[in-house]
Coordinates of C-alpha atoms in Angstrom, one line a residue:
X5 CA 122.7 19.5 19.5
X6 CA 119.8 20.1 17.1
X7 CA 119.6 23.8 16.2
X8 CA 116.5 25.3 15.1
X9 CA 116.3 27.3 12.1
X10 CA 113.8 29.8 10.0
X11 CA 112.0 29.7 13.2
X12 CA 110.9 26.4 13.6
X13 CA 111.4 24.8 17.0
X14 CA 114.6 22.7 17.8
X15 CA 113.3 18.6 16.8
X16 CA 110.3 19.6 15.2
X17 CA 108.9 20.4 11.2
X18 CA 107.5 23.1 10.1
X19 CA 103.9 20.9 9.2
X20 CA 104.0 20.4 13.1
X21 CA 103.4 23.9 13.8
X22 CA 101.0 23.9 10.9
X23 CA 99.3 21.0 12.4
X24 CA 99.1 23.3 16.1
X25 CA 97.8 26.1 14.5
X26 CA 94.9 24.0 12.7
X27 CA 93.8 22.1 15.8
X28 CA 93.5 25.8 17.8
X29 CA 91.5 27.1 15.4
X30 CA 89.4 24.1 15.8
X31 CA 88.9 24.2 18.9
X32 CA 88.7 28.5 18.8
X33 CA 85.6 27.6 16.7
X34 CA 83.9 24.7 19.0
X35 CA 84.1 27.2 22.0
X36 CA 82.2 29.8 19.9
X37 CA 79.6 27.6 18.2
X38 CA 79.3 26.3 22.1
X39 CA 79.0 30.1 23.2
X40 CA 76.1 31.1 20.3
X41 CA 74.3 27.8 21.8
X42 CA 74.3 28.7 25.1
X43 CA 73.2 32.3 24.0
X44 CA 70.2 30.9 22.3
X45 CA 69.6 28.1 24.4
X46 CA 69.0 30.9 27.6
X47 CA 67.3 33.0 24.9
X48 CA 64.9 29.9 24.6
X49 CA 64.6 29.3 28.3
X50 CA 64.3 32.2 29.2
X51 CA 61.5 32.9 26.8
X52 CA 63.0 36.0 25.3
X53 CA 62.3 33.9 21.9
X54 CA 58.8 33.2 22.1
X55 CA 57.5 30.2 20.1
X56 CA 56.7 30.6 16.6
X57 CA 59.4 33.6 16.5
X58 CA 61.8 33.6 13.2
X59 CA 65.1 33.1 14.5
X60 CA 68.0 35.4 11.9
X61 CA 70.6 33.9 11.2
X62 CA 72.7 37.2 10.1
X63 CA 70.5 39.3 13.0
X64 CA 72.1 36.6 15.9
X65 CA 75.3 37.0 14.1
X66 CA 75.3 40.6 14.3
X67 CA 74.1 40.5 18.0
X68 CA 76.9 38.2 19.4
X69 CA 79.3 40.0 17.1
X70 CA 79.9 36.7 14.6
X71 CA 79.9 35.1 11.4
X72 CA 76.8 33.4 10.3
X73 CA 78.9 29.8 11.1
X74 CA 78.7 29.3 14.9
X75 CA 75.0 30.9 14.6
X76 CA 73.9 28.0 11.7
X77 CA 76.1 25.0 13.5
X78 CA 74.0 26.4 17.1
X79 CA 70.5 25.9 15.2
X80 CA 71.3 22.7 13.9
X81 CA 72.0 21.9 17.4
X82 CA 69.0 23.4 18.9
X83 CA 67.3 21.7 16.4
X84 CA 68.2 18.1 17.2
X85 CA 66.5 18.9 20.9
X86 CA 63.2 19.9 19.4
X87 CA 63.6 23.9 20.6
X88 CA 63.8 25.4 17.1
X89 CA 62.4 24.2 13.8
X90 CA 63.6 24.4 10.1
X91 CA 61.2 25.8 7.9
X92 CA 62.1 25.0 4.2
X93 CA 62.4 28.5 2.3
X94 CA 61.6 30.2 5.5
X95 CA 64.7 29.3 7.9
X96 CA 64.6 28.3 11.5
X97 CA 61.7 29.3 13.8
X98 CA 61.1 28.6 17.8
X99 CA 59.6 26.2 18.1
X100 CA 55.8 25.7 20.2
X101 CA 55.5 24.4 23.5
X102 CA 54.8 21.0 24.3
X103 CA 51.0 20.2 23.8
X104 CA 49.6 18.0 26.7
X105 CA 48.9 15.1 23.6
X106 CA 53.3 15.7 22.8
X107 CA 53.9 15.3 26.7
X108 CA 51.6 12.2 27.0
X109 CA 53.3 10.8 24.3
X110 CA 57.0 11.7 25.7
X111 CA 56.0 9.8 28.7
X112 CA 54.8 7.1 27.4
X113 CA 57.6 6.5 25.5
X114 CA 60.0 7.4 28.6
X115 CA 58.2 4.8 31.2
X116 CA 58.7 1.9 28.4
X117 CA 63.0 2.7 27.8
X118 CA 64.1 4.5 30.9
X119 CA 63.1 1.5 33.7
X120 CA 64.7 -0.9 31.4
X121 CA 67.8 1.2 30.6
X122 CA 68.1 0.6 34.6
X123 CA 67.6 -2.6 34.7
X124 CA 70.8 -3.5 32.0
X125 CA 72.8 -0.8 33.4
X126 CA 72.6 -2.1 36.7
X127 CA 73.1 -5.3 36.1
X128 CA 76.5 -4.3 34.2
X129 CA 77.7 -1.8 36.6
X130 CA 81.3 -0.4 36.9
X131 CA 82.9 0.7 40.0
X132 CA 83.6 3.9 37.4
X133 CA 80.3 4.2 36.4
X134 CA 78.7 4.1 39.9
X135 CA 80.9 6.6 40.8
X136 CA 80.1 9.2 37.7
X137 CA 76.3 8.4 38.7
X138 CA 77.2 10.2 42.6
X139 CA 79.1 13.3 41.1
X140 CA 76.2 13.6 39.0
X141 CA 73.4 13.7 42.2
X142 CA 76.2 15.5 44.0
X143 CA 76.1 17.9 41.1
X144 CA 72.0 17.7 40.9
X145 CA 71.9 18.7 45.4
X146 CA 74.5 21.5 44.9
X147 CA 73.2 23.2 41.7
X148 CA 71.7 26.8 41.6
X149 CA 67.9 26.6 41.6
X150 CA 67.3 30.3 40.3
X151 CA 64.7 31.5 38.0
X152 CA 66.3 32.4 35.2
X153 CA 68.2 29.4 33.0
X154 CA 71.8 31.2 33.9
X155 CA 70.9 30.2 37.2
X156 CA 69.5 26.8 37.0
X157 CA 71.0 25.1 33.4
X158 CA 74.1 23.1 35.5
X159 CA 70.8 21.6 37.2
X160 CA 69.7 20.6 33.8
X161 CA 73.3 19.3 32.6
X162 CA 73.4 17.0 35.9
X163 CA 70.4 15.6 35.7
X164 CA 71.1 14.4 31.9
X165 CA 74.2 13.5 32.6
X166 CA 72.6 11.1 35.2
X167 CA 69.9 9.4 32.5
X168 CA 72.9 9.2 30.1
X169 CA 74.6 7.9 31.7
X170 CA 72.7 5.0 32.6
X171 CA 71.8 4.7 29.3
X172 CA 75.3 4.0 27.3
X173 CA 76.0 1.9 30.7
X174 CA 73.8 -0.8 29.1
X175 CA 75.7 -2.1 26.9
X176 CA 73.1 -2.2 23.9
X177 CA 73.8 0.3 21.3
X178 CA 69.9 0.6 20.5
X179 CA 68.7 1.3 23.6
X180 CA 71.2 4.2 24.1
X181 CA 70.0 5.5 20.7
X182 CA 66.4 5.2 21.7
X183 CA 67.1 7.1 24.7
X184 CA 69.3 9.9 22.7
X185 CA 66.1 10.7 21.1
X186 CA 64.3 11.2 23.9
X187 CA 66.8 13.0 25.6
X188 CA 67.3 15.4 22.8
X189 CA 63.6 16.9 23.8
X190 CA 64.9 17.6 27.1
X191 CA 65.0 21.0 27.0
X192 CA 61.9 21.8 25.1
X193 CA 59.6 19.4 27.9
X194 CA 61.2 21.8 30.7
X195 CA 58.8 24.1 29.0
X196 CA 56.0 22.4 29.1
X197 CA 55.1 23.2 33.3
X198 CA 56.5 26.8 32.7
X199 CA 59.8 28.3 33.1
X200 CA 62.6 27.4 35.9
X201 CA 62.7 24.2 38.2
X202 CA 59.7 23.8 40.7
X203 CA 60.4 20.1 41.5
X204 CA 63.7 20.0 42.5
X205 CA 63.5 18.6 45.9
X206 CA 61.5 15.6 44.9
X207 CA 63.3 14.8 41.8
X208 CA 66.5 15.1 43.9
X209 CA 65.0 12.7 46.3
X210 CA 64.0 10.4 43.1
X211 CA 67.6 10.4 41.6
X212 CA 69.2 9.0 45.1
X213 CA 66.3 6.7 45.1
X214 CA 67.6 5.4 41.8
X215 CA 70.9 5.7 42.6
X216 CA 70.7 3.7 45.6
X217 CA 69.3 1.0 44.0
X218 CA 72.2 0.9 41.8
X219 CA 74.4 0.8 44.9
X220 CA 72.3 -2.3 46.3
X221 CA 73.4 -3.8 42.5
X222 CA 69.8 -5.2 42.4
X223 CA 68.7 -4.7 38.9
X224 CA 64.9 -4.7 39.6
X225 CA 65.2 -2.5 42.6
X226 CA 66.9 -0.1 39.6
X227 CA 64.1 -0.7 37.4
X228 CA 60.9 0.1 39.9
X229 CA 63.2 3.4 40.9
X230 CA 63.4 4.6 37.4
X231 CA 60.2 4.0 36.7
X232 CA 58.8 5.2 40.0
X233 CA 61.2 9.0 38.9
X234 CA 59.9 8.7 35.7
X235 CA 55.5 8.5 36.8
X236 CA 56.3 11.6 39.3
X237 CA 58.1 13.5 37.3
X238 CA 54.8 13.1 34.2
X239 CA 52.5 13.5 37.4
X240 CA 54.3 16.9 38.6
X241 CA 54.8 18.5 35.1
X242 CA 51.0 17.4 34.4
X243 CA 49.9 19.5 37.6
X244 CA 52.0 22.3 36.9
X245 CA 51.0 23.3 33.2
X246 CA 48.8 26.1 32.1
X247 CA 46.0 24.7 29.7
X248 CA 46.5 24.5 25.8

């Protein structure tokens, strides 16, 4: 029998424990950087950091009690999904609400690659897939509603997850990108009809729609569904926002 020695475990080198103790610290240091996003992101939401506000980088560390790391990686996050912008010499600032001429153009650009991302994604539909598109309405019906983003952001992540997800199920590698830039304004357009979720029952309603179109495996049922969500939801958001 193997005997272990200096404190290194019977059948294994001392570079394995090395190796464990390197891959905990990385993911010590995701879960953190996730935490600080999460803090901001509610901050954001939340409208505790009101747009146009300079965001510290050593003041948020100080706050959540850490380094300056998890604070940066969070901004350049936040950043990505339009919610804070980089100022050169001047660091990160919050950034301002979606004008009704930003929202127009979000749409637009939604109604032209959302329909068709449903169209290819039904049309190559997995057993797998069809089933991670119910968890994610199933998620959508039994998320908290509440005003305040605590309350309502696993409403947000399901919803994402449900656009997505039909997005990397079609297959074409540009079309999910062009939808990853949309999706990365996500966030900030939740702000555009005020804070919290007002439309949740009919953009519940419009994700089954969608979803049982995919069940039906009719591409162009898929397509009209999506594009159907996608007009309602530019219609609602439209009626619910304050002026400029």
């Amino acid at each position: 029998m193997q005997k272990a020695s200096n404190g290194t475990r019977a059948g294994s080198r001392p570079d394995d424990q090395t190796g464990d103790r390197r891959g905990s610290r990385t993911v010590n240091r995701q879960v953190l950087a996730d935490h600080v996003y999460e803090e901001l992101l509610a901050s954001l939401m939340d409208g505790r950091l009101e747009p146009g506000a300079a965001i510290s980088i050593d003041g948020t560390a100080r706050e959540l009690d850490v380094s300056p790391t998890p604070v940066r990686e969070a901004l350049a996050r936040l950043e990505h999904t339009g919610m804070v912008r980089r100022v050169a010499l001047k660091g990160y600032r919050v950034a301002p609400v979606f004008t009704r001429e930003d929202f127009a153009e979000l749409m637009e650009a939604r109604l032209v690659i959302e329909p068709v991302n449903a169209r290819l994604a039904c049309a190559r539909l997995t057993p797998e897939r069809l089933a991670e598109l119910e968890q994610a309405v199933s998620d959508l019906k039994s998320a908290p509603r509440g005003p305040s983003f605590a309350e309502y952001k696993d409403y947000l992540e399901a919803d994402e997850r449900f656009h997505q997800l039909i997005a990397q199920q079609t297959g074409n590698q540009f079309m999910a990108a062009a939808y990853a830039a949309l999706g990365g304004q996500v966030q900030r357009f939740r702000l555009f009809g005020g804070v919290g979720i007002t439309d949740a029952e009919y953009a519940i309603a419009e994700h089954q729609s969608v979803l049982d179109a995919f069940s039906t495996g009719d591409p162009e049922k898929a397509e009209a569904a999506m594009a159907d969500h996608v007009q309602k939801v530019r219609a609602r958001a439209i009626a619910d926002a304050p002026a400029d």
